[in-house]
Short mmCIF file of C-alpha atoms and ligand atoms in Angstrom, two decimals:
data_model
loop_
_atom_site.label_atom_id
_atom_site.label_comp_id
_atom_site.label_asym_id
_atom_site.label_seq_id
_atom_site.Cartn_x
_atom_site.Cartn_y
_atom_site.Cartn_z
CA MET L 1 90.50 135.77 99.97
CA ILE L 2 92.78 138.61 98.94
CA ALA L 3 91.88 140.79 95.95
CA SER L 4 93.77 139.66 92.78
CA SER L 5 94.86 143.29 92.18
CA LEU L 6 96.79 143.21 95.49
CA ILE L 7 98.48 139.91 94.59
CA LYS L 8 99.54 141.31 91.25
CA GLN L 9 100.75 144.54 92.90
CA PHE L 10 102.98 142.83 95.44
CA ASP L 11 103.79 139.47 93.81
CA VAL L 12 107.56 139.54 93.24
CA PRO L 13 109.81 136.52 93.01
CA GLY L 14 111.11 135.52 96.45
CA PRO L 15 112.33 132.67 98.59
CA ARG L 16 109.94 130.26 100.30
CA TYR L 17 112.04 130.66 103.49
CA THR L 18 112.27 127.04 104.31
CA SER L 19 115.53 128.24 105.89
CA TYR L 20 117.17 131.64 106.70
CA PRO L 21 119.66 132.43 105.34
CA THR L 22 118.38 130.66 102.22
CA ALA L 23 120.29 127.75 100.61
CA ASP L 24 121.78 129.93 97.84
CA ARG L 25 123.82 131.66 100.59
CA PHE L 26 125.59 128.43 101.62
CA TYR L 27 129.40 128.54 100.88
CA PRO L 28 131.71 125.62 99.86
CA ASP L 29 132.40 123.41 102.76
CA LYS L 30 133.77 120.09 101.55
CA GLU L 31 135.24 119.26 104.98
CA GLY L 32 131.77 119.51 106.57
CA LEU L 33 132.98 122.02 109.15
CA ALA L 34 129.59 123.63 109.58
CA LEU L 35 128.00 120.20 110.26
CA GLN L 36 130.77 119.39 112.82
CA LYS L 37 130.34 122.79 114.52
CA GLY L 38 126.56 122.28 114.66
CA ILE L 39 126.98 118.79 116.15
CA GLU L 40 129.43 120.19 118.74
CA TYR L 41 126.86 122.84 119.69
CA ARG L 42 124.22 120.13 119.96
CA SER L 43 126.31 118.14 122.42
CA HIS L 44 125.66 120.96 124.93
CA HIS L 45 122.15 121.81 123.75
CA PRO L 46 120.48 118.55 123.03
CA LYS L 47 117.28 118.34 121.07
CA ALA L 48 115.32 115.48 119.49
CA LEU L 49 116.27 114.71 115.91
CA SER L 50 114.17 115.03 112.75
CA LEU L 51 115.52 112.78 110.04
CA TYR L 52 115.10 113.40 106.32
CA ILE L 53 116.16 110.76 103.75
CA HIS L 54 116.42 111.76 100.18
CA ILE L 55 115.61 108.97 97.72
CA PRO L 56 116.32 110.53 94.31
CA PHE L 57 114.94 107.93 91.87
CA CYS L 58 111.87 108.09 89.74
CA ASP L 59 110.58 105.72 87.09
CA SER L 60 109.52 108.45 84.67
CA VAL L 61 109.79 112.19 84.49
CA CYS L 62 106.99 114.64 85.30
CA TYR L 63 107.46 117.61 83.05
CA TYR L 64 106.81 120.27 85.69
CA CYS L 65 109.49 118.76 87.99
CA GLY L 66 112.07 121.04 89.60
CA CYS L 67 113.48 118.41 92.04
CA ASN L 68 116.93 116.91 92.20
CA LYS L 69 116.10 113.39 90.91
CA VAL L 70 117.38 110.68 88.76
CA VAL L 71 114.97 109.17 86.19
CA THR L 72 115.68 105.59 85.54
CA LYS L 73 114.15 102.11 84.92
CA ASN L 74 117.24 100.54 86.33
CA HIS L 75 116.15 99.67 89.91
CA GLY L 76 119.59 98.23 90.49
CA MET L 77 120.79 101.77 91.05
CA ALA L 78 118.82 101.75 94.31
CA VAL L 79 120.98 98.86 95.57
CA ASP L 80 124.20 100.81 95.38
CA TYR L 81 122.47 103.93 96.72
CA LEU L 82 121.22 102.17 99.79
CA GLN L 83 124.72 100.89 100.50
CA THR L 84 125.98 104.45 100.26
CA LEU L 85 123.27 105.79 102.48
CA VAL L 86 124.15 103.23 105.18
CA LYS L 87 127.74 104.41 105.14
CA GLU L 88 126.65 108.02 105.41
CA ILE L 89 124.22 107.24 108.28
CA ASP L 90 127.04 105.41 110.14
CA ALA L 91 129.46 108.25 109.67
CA VAL L 92 126.99 110.91 110.93
CA VAL L 93 125.83 108.76 113.86
CA SER L 94 129.46 108.33 115.01
CA LEU L 95 129.59 112.21 115.20
CA LEU L 96 126.15 112.60 116.83
CA ASP L 97 126.76 109.93 119.51
CA HIS L 98 128.48 111.57 122.58
CA GLY L 99 127.33 108.74 124.82
CA ASN L 100 124.30 110.73 126.22
CA VAL L 101 121.01 108.92 126.34
CA ASN L 102 119.23 111.60 124.11
CA ASP L 103 121.95 111.86 121.50
CA LEU L 104 120.11 109.65 118.98
CA LYS L 105 116.41 110.14 119.92
CA VAL L 106 114.30 110.71 116.90
CA ALA L 107 110.93 112.60 116.89
CA GLN L 108 110.36 112.65 113.18
CA LEU L 109 111.32 110.75 110.05
CA HIS L 110 110.50 111.69 106.51
CA LEU L 111 111.42 109.89 103.27
CA GLY L 112 111.15 112.28 100.42
CA VAL L 113 111.48 113.23 96.77
CA GLY L 114 111.91 111.82 93.91
CA SER L 115 109.87 108.70 94.73
CA PRO L 116 110.77 106.79 97.87
CA THR L 117 108.38 104.10 96.63
CA PHE L 118 110.82 103.48 93.74
CA LEU L 119 112.48 101.33 96.36
CA SER L 120 111.21 97.70 96.60
CA ASP L 121 109.57 96.56 99.71
CA GLU L 122 112.71 94.67 100.67
CA GLN L 123 114.86 97.76 100.08
CA LEU L 124 112.60 99.91 102.21
CA ALA L 125 112.68 97.31 104.98
CA GLU L 126 116.48 97.23 104.81
CA LEU L 127 116.68 101.02 105.09
CA ILE L 128 114.28 101.13 108.02
CA SER L 129 115.96 98.26 109.78
CA HIS L 130 119.29 100.13 109.58
CA LEU L 131 117.72 103.29 110.91
CA ASN L 132 116.13 101.35 113.75
CA TYR L 133 119.51 99.86 114.58
CA ARG L 134 121.22 103.25 114.62
CA PHE L 135 118.65 105.53 116.19
CA ASP L 136 116.27 105.54 119.20
CA TRP L 137 112.67 106.46 118.46
CA LEU L 138 110.31 108.50 120.59
CA GLU L 139 106.99 106.66 121.01
CA SER L 140 105.23 109.58 119.47
CA CYS L 141 107.53 109.61 116.44
CA GLU L 142 105.93 110.89 113.22
CA LYS L 143 107.13 108.66 110.38
CA SER L 144 106.09 109.91 106.92
CA ILE L 145 106.79 108.91 103.35
CA GLU L 146 106.04 110.53 99.98
CA ILE L 147 104.00 108.12 97.78
CA ASP L 148 103.81 108.00 94.03
CA PRO L 149 100.28 106.46 93.72
CA ARG L 150 101.37 104.83 90.42
CA THR L 151 103.76 102.60 92.28
CA MET L 152 101.39 101.39 94.95
CA ASN L 153 99.02 98.44 95.65
CA LYS L 154 97.36 97.10 98.82
CA GLU L 155 100.28 94.90 99.76
CA ARG L 156 102.65 97.90 99.58
CA PHE L 157 100.50 100.00 101.89
CA ILE L 158 100.35 97.16 104.40
CA HIS L 159 104.13 96.86 104.25
CA LEU L 160 104.57 100.63 104.90
CA LYS L 161 102.22 100.24 107.91
CA GLN L 162 104.28 97.27 109.12
CA LEU L 163 107.52 99.34 108.77
CA GLY L 164 106.01 101.96 111.17
CA PHE L 165 104.99 104.68 108.80
CA ASN L 166 102.01 106.61 110.21
CA ARG L 167 101.80 109.43 107.67
CA LEU L 168 101.54 109.52 103.93
CA SER L 169 101.96 112.20 101.34
CA LEU L 170 100.47 111.55 97.88
CA GLY L 171 101.68 113.41 94.79
CA ILE L 172 98.40 114.24 92.96
CA GLN L 173 98.89 117.63 91.17
CA ASP L 174 95.73 117.45 89.04
CA PHE L 175 93.16 114.81 88.17
CA ASP L 176 92.19 116.11 84.78
CA PRO L 177 93.21 113.63 82.01
CA ASP L 178 94.34 116.34 79.60
CA VAL L 179 96.50 117.99 82.21
CA GLN L 180 97.91 114.61 83.29
CA LEU L 181 98.95 113.94 79.67
CA ALA L 182 100.52 117.40 79.29
CA ILE L 183 102.66 116.88 82.42
CA HIS L 184 103.43 113.25 81.70
CA ARG L 185 101.93 111.92 84.91
CA VAL L 186 98.91 109.81 84.28
CA GLN L 187 97.12 108.51 87.40
CA PRO L 188 93.39 108.19 86.99
CA TYR L 189 91.11 109.52 89.81
CA GLN L 190 89.55 106.06 90.44
CA SER L 191 92.98 104.53 91.15
CA VAL L 192 93.67 107.20 93.74
CA VAL L 193 90.20 106.62 95.27
CA SER L 194 91.17 102.98 95.65
CA MET L 195 94.42 103.86 97.24
CA MET L 196 92.70 106.24 99.70
CA ARG L 197 90.28 103.50 100.62
CA ILE L 198 93.11 101.10 101.43
CA ALA L 199 95.04 103.75 103.36
CA ARG L 200 91.97 104.65 105.39
CA GLU L 201 91.34 100.90 106.25
CA LEU L 202 94.94 100.82 107.49
CA SER L 203 94.35 103.86 109.71
CA PHE L 204 97.29 105.96 108.76
CA ASP L 205 97.18 109.02 111.11
CA SER L 206 97.41 111.61 108.48
CA ILE L 207 97.35 111.85 104.69
CA ASN L 208 98.59 114.72 102.63
CA MET L 209 97.84 115.48 98.97
CA ASP L 210 100.06 117.72 96.81
CA LEU L 211 98.30 119.82 94.13
CA ILE L 212 99.74 122.23 91.67
CA TYR L 213 97.90 125.11 89.94
CA GLY L 214 99.21 126.82 86.85
CA LEU L 215 99.94 123.61 85.00
CA PRO L 216 99.64 123.21 81.18
CA LYS L 217 96.09 122.64 79.93
CA GLN L 218 94.62 123.63 83.29
CA THR L 219 91.56 125.90 83.23
CA LYS L 220 89.70 127.38 86.08
CA ASP L 221 86.84 124.97 85.57
CA SER L 222 89.01 121.86 85.17
CA PHE L 223 90.99 122.67 88.21
CA PHE L 224 87.80 123.31 90.17
CA ARG L 225 86.77 119.72 89.29
CA THR L 226 90.09 118.51 90.80
CA LEU L 227 89.46 120.57 93.88
CA THR L 228 86.08 118.89 94.45
CA GLU L 229 87.54 115.42 93.82
CA VAL L 230 90.31 116.03 96.30
CA ALA L 231 88.08 117.46 98.97
CA ALA L 232 85.74 114.45 98.58
CA LEU L 233 88.62 112.19 99.67
CA ARG L 234 89.14 114.29 102.86
CA PRO L 235 92.92 114.18 103.10
CA GLU L 236 94.01 115.74 106.46
CA ARG L 237 96.38 118.03 104.69
CA ILE L 238 96.50 119.66 101.29
CA ALA L 239 99.59 121.32 99.89
CA LEU L 240 98.79 123.63 96.99
CA TYR L 241 101.72 124.99 95.00
CA GLY L 242 101.78 127.45 92.16
CA TYR L 243 103.73 126.09 89.15
CA ALA L 244 106.83 128.11 88.37
CA HIS L 245 107.84 127.78 84.75
CA LEU L 246 111.63 128.10 84.86
CA PRO L 247 112.76 125.96 81.72
CA GLU L 248 116.23 127.58 81.74
CA ARG L 249 116.74 126.03 85.21
CA PHE L 250 114.75 122.80 85.02
CA LYS L 251 115.19 120.70 81.84
CA PRO L 252 111.96 118.64 82.03
CA GLN L 253 109.92 121.87 81.84
CA ARG L 254 111.23 122.51 78.35
CA ARG L 255 108.69 119.88 77.21
CA ILE L 256 105.86 122.09 78.32
CA ALA L 257 104.47 124.26 75.56
CA ILE L 258 104.31 127.84 76.79
CA GLU L 259 100.93 128.40 74.97
CA ASP L 260 99.38 125.59 77.13
CA LEU L 261 100.04 127.46 80.32
CA PRO L 262 97.31 129.48 82.02
CA ASP L 263 98.00 133.22 82.32
CA ALA L 264 98.35 135.07 85.68
CA GLU L 265 94.61 136.01 85.59
CA GLN L 266 93.56 132.35 85.38
CA LYS L 267 96.18 131.28 87.96
CA CYS L 268 94.80 133.89 90.30
CA ALA L 269 91.27 132.63 89.76
CA MET L 270 92.46 129.06 90.48
CA LEU L 271 94.10 130.06 93.68
CA GLU L 272 91.15 132.02 94.77
CA ASN L 273 88.75 129.18 94.02
CA ALA L 274 90.99 126.70 95.88
CA VAL L 275 91.21 128.82 99.01
CA ASP L 276 87.42 129.59 99.08
CA TYR L 277 86.46 126.01 98.30
CA PHE L 278 88.79 124.29 100.77
CA MET L 279 87.81 126.67 103.56
CA ALA L 280 84.09 126.08 102.74
CA GLN L 281 84.83 122.41 102.98
CA GLY L 282 86.14 122.73 106.54
CA TYR L 283 89.86 123.09 105.96
CA GLU L 284 91.86 125.65 107.75
CA TYR L 285 94.42 127.81 105.99
CA ILE L 286 97.77 127.14 107.52
CA GLY L 287 99.95 129.53 105.61
CA MET L 288 101.32 130.01 102.16
CA ASP L 289 100.48 126.74 100.42
CA HIS L 290 99.00 124.57 103.16
CA PHE L 291 95.50 123.56 104.38
CA ALA L 292 94.60 121.11 107.08
CA LEU L 293 91.49 119.74 108.73
CA PRO L 294 90.93 121.20 112.21
CA HIS L 295 91.72 117.89 113.98
CA ASP L 296 95.10 117.52 112.22
CA GLU L 297 98.27 118.25 114.20
CA LEU L 298 99.27 120.97 111.71
CA ALA L 299 96.11 122.97 112.44
CA ARG L 300 96.58 122.34 116.16
CA VAL L 301 100.15 123.62 116.36
CA LYS L 302 99.23 126.69 114.28
CA LYS L 303 96.48 127.57 116.84
CA VAL L 304 98.95 127.38 119.74
CA GLY L 305 101.68 129.24 117.93
CA GLN L 306 104.02 126.28 117.59
CA LEU L 307 104.06 125.98 113.83
CA HIS L 308 107.50 125.43 112.37
CA ARG L 309 109.09 125.65 108.94
CA ASN L 310 111.98 123.63 107.57
CA PHE L 311 113.18 122.28 104.25
CA GLN L 312 110.07 120.23 103.75
CA GLY L 313 107.67 123.20 104.39
CA TYR L 314 105.40 123.68 107.39
CA HIS L 315 106.02 121.25 110.21
CA THR L 316 104.64 120.32 113.57
CA LEU L 317 107.76 120.01 115.67
CA LYS L 318 109.52 123.23 116.53
CA ASP L 319 112.37 122.07 118.65
CA CYS L 320 114.42 119.53 116.61
CA ASP L 321 117.70 119.29 114.95
CA LEU L 322 117.23 118.20 111.31
CA VAL L 323 119.66 115.66 109.88
CA GLY L 324 119.44 115.11 106.13
CA PHE L 325 120.81 111.96 104.45
CA GLY L 326 121.26 111.29 100.81
CA VAL L 327 122.25 113.16 97.70
CA SER L 328 121.63 116.98 98.07
CA ALA L 329 120.07 116.60 101.46
CA ILE L 330 120.26 119.50 103.92
CA SER L 331 120.90 119.43 107.63
CA ASP L 332 120.09 122.14 110.13
CA ILE L 333 121.78 121.49 113.48
CA GLY L 334 122.76 123.93 116.22
CA ASN L 335 122.63 127.13 114.14
CA CYS L 336 124.56 125.58 111.29
CA TYR L 337 123.33 124.32 107.89
CA SER L 338 125.09 121.86 105.68
CA GLN L 339 124.21 120.41 102.33
CA ASN L 340 125.33 117.20 100.67
CA LEU L 341 126.75 116.94 97.23
CA LYS L 342 124.04 117.31 94.52
CA ASN L 343 125.61 115.12 92.02
CA LEU L 344 124.81 111.46 92.59
CA THR L 345 128.14 110.09 91.31
CA GLU L 346 130.15 112.58 93.55
CA TYR L 347 127.92 112.00 96.46
CA SER L 348 128.23 108.19 96.19
CA ALA L 349 132.04 108.22 95.76
CA GLN L 350 132.51 110.43 98.80
CA ALA L 351 130.10 108.53 101.10
CA ALA L 352 131.35 105.14 99.99
CA ALA L 353 134.85 106.21 100.99
CA GLY L 354 133.51 106.80 104.45
CA LYS L 355 133.77 110.60 104.15
CA LEU L 356 131.09 113.12 104.89
CA PRO L 357 129.56 113.73 101.32
CA ILE L 358 129.09 117.46 101.97
CA GLU L 359 129.37 120.21 99.40
CA LYS L 360 128.26 123.41 101.28
CA GLY L 361 127.44 124.74 104.67
CA LEU L 362 126.85 127.90 106.61
CA VAL L 363 127.41 128.84 110.26
CA LEU L 364 124.77 131.41 111.19
CA THR L 365 126.04 134.74 112.56
CA ASP L 366 124.27 136.37 115.54
CA GLU L 367 122.54 138.72 113.02
CA ASP L 368 121.42 135.70 110.95
CA ILE L 369 119.95 134.11 114.10
CA LEU L 370 118.06 137.27 114.95
CA ARG L 371 116.69 137.63 111.37
CA ARG L 372 115.80 133.93 111.19
CA GLU L 373 113.72 134.34 114.31
CA VAL L 374 111.88 137.34 112.88
CA ILE L 375 111.40 135.75 109.44
CA MET L 376 110.14 132.40 110.84
CA SER L 377 107.78 134.18 113.22
CA ILE L 378 106.20 136.05 110.35
CA MET L 379 106.13 132.96 108.10
CA CYS L 380 104.70 130.62 110.76
CA GLN L 381 102.62 132.83 113.09
CA GLY L 382 101.99 135.90 110.79
CA LYS L 383 103.15 137.96 113.72
CA ILE L 384 106.37 139.37 115.23
CA ASN L 385 106.34 140.08 118.99
CA ILE L 386 108.62 143.19 119.05
CA ILE L 387 108.88 143.37 122.79
CA GLU L 388 110.04 139.68 123.09
CA ILE L 389 112.50 140.11 120.28
CA GLU L 390 113.96 143.25 121.84
CA LYS L 391 114.37 141.41 125.19
CA ARG L 392 115.83 138.32 123.77
CA PHE L 393 118.30 139.85 121.35
CA LEU L 394 118.90 143.11 123.18
CA ILE L 395 118.12 145.42 120.28
CA ASP L 396 115.95 148.45 119.59
CA PHE L 397 113.72 146.84 117.04
CA LYS L 398 112.64 150.10 115.36
CA GLU L 399 116.28 151.20 114.88
CA HIS L 400 117.62 147.73 113.94
CA PHE L 401 114.97 147.06 111.35
CA SER L 402 114.43 150.61 110.17
CA GLN L 403 114.88 149.52 106.46
CA ALA L 404 112.57 146.60 106.87
CA LEU L 405 109.84 148.78 108.39
CA ILE L 406 110.12 151.17 105.42
CA ARG L 407 109.74 148.18 103.05
CA LEU L 408 106.60 147.08 104.91
CA LYS L 409 104.86 150.48 104.59
CA PRO L 410 103.18 149.74 101.20
CA PHE L 411 101.70 146.53 102.74
CA GLU L 412 100.55 148.55 105.74
CA ARG L 413 98.84 151.08 103.56
CA GLU L 414 96.78 148.32 101.94
CA GLY L 415 95.84 146.85 105.32
CA LEU L 416 97.85 143.67 104.74
CA VAL L 417 99.79 144.17 107.92
CA THR L 418 99.44 146.22 111.12
CA ILE L 419 102.51 147.71 112.81
CA SER L 420 102.52 148.88 116.34
CA PRO L 421 105.35 149.55 118.86
CA GLU L 422 104.64 146.09 120.38
CA SER L 423 104.00 143.93 117.35
CA ILE L 424 103.75 143.38 113.60
CA GLU L 425 100.62 141.50 112.62
CA VAL L 426 99.74 140.11 109.23
CA SER L 427 96.02 140.40 108.34
CA GLU L 428 94.04 137.44 107.05
CA GLU L 429 94.48 138.82 103.47
CA GLY L 430 98.14 139.50 104.15
CA TRP L 431 98.84 135.76 104.61
CA PHE L 432 98.74 135.36 100.88
CA LEU L 433 101.67 137.74 100.50
CA ILE L 434 103.63 136.43 103.46
CA ARG L 435 106.73 135.83 101.35
CA PRO L 436 107.27 139.37 100.08
CA MET L 437 106.63 140.62 103.60
CA ALA L 438 109.22 138.22 105.09
CA MET L 439 111.67 139.45 102.41
CA ALA L 440 111.63 142.83 104.08
CA PHE L 441 113.71 141.35 106.91
CA ASP L 442 116.13 139.41 104.72
CA GLN L 443 119.55 140.96 105.01
CA TYR L 444 120.93 139.41 101.82
CA ILE L 445 118.21 139.52 99.29
CA TRP L 446 118.45 143.31 98.79
CA GLN L 447 122.16 143.03 97.98
CA ASP L 448 121.21 141.44 94.70
CA THR L 449 118.46 142.71 92.44
CA ASP L 450 118.18 139.61 90.25
CA HIS L 451 115.54 137.45 92.00
CA ARG L 452 114.61 135.35 88.98
CA ARG L 453 115.92 132.13 90.57
CA PHE L 454 112.91 132.40 92.98
CA SER L 455 109.33 131.73 92.21
CA LYS L 456 106.30 134.04 92.67
CA VAL L 457 102.93 133.57 94.29
CA LEU L 458 101.35 133.39 90.80
S1 SF4 S 501 107.66 115.31 90.36
FE1 SF4 S 501 108.29 113.70 91.80
S2 SF4 S 501 107.87 111.76 90.79
FE2 SF4 S 501 107.82 113.37 89.17
S3 SF4 S 501 109.86 113.44 88.32
FE3 SF4 S 501 109.83 114.95 89.90
S4 SF4 S 501 110.50 113.90 91.74
FE4 SF4 S 501 110.01 112.34 90.30
#
């Protein structure tokens, strides 16, 4: 584990680089021109698809939440939303379908945030049935869904299995009762133990648990208890995020009393404990916030240098075009990004009218593509192969990235990275500061000195 003094020294707010350029660089694109350009590129460079479906509803609000969600008890809202989704899916499929056998082949499906299990079993079945009707599925397709354990019972797990889901992600955050009260998300440990037992009986391929450190009322000791309880359940993957308190941006966070938050010293100890403990329990450190058991696909792809990063974090499939459906969803197709409208009413009106419900987009320049390759190499492999980059992009790396190399110097001096004429390699300790190192290669972030919209490691 890295010394806490180094984390404090280099811990500046920065992007998580789920894309490059980052989403705050997208420009207005109501016509969806970037998406159309990406799809046109794809027609000559076909890849399997990764589908992301954004289900924005939650029954109640968690105070730490920074997601784009709608908190409501009115489950009728989901009926209208599903109808809108179907329209959007049909509109995008008609663009993707060029009559080639691989146009609509899907390698990965993910239903995500707020709570996809807000949908009833019938609604989920309806959505999956429409996707089955519109897309072709690779036999090895990974189908995952985010689960709010508070909405689940045995019958629901069986239903998810019958719908073809083979991966689950459970929002846990912390098992301590005081913390759960302070974040307005009460889900007792024993109920999650029962859920896990059912999920194991049904043989889901991989189960992920999300945890957060830095929450109100958390202490080093209380969080350590959560770590031991989580590790005892042996989820294949663990995502461990640092809580970023940004109440001016995220309204629910205003209900968190600032005096209840652990300070940077305590957060550092929690992170340190978590890394040491999970590794002692047989987990491998994947990068930034992720751990996986050695037999899990995420650990395997990391070993063979095939780890990938997209809007959902670290991923196993490198060579896919990502198509996002639903309010605020982002697509990444053929060197073009596009993002749907973030406002539910506007998104619904546009999609219901049969139009692409897009708000923003970005067509990558050649320079963006080069820098994306470099940033994703460092984020996913902890390594940049300078010779390969020079050959592929016909550049003199040292000259092209002279500023970035200067920015990396302080990290090099502390042994967090090694720079040679052939490669740049992040040390084991350096992995904990991968974000500020990746920032060195970001062309845009240095044009603007106010990085407060981003979070920090601690
Ligand atoms: S954390 Fe998840 S379940 Fe809680 S309010 Fe946010 S999106 Fe909904």
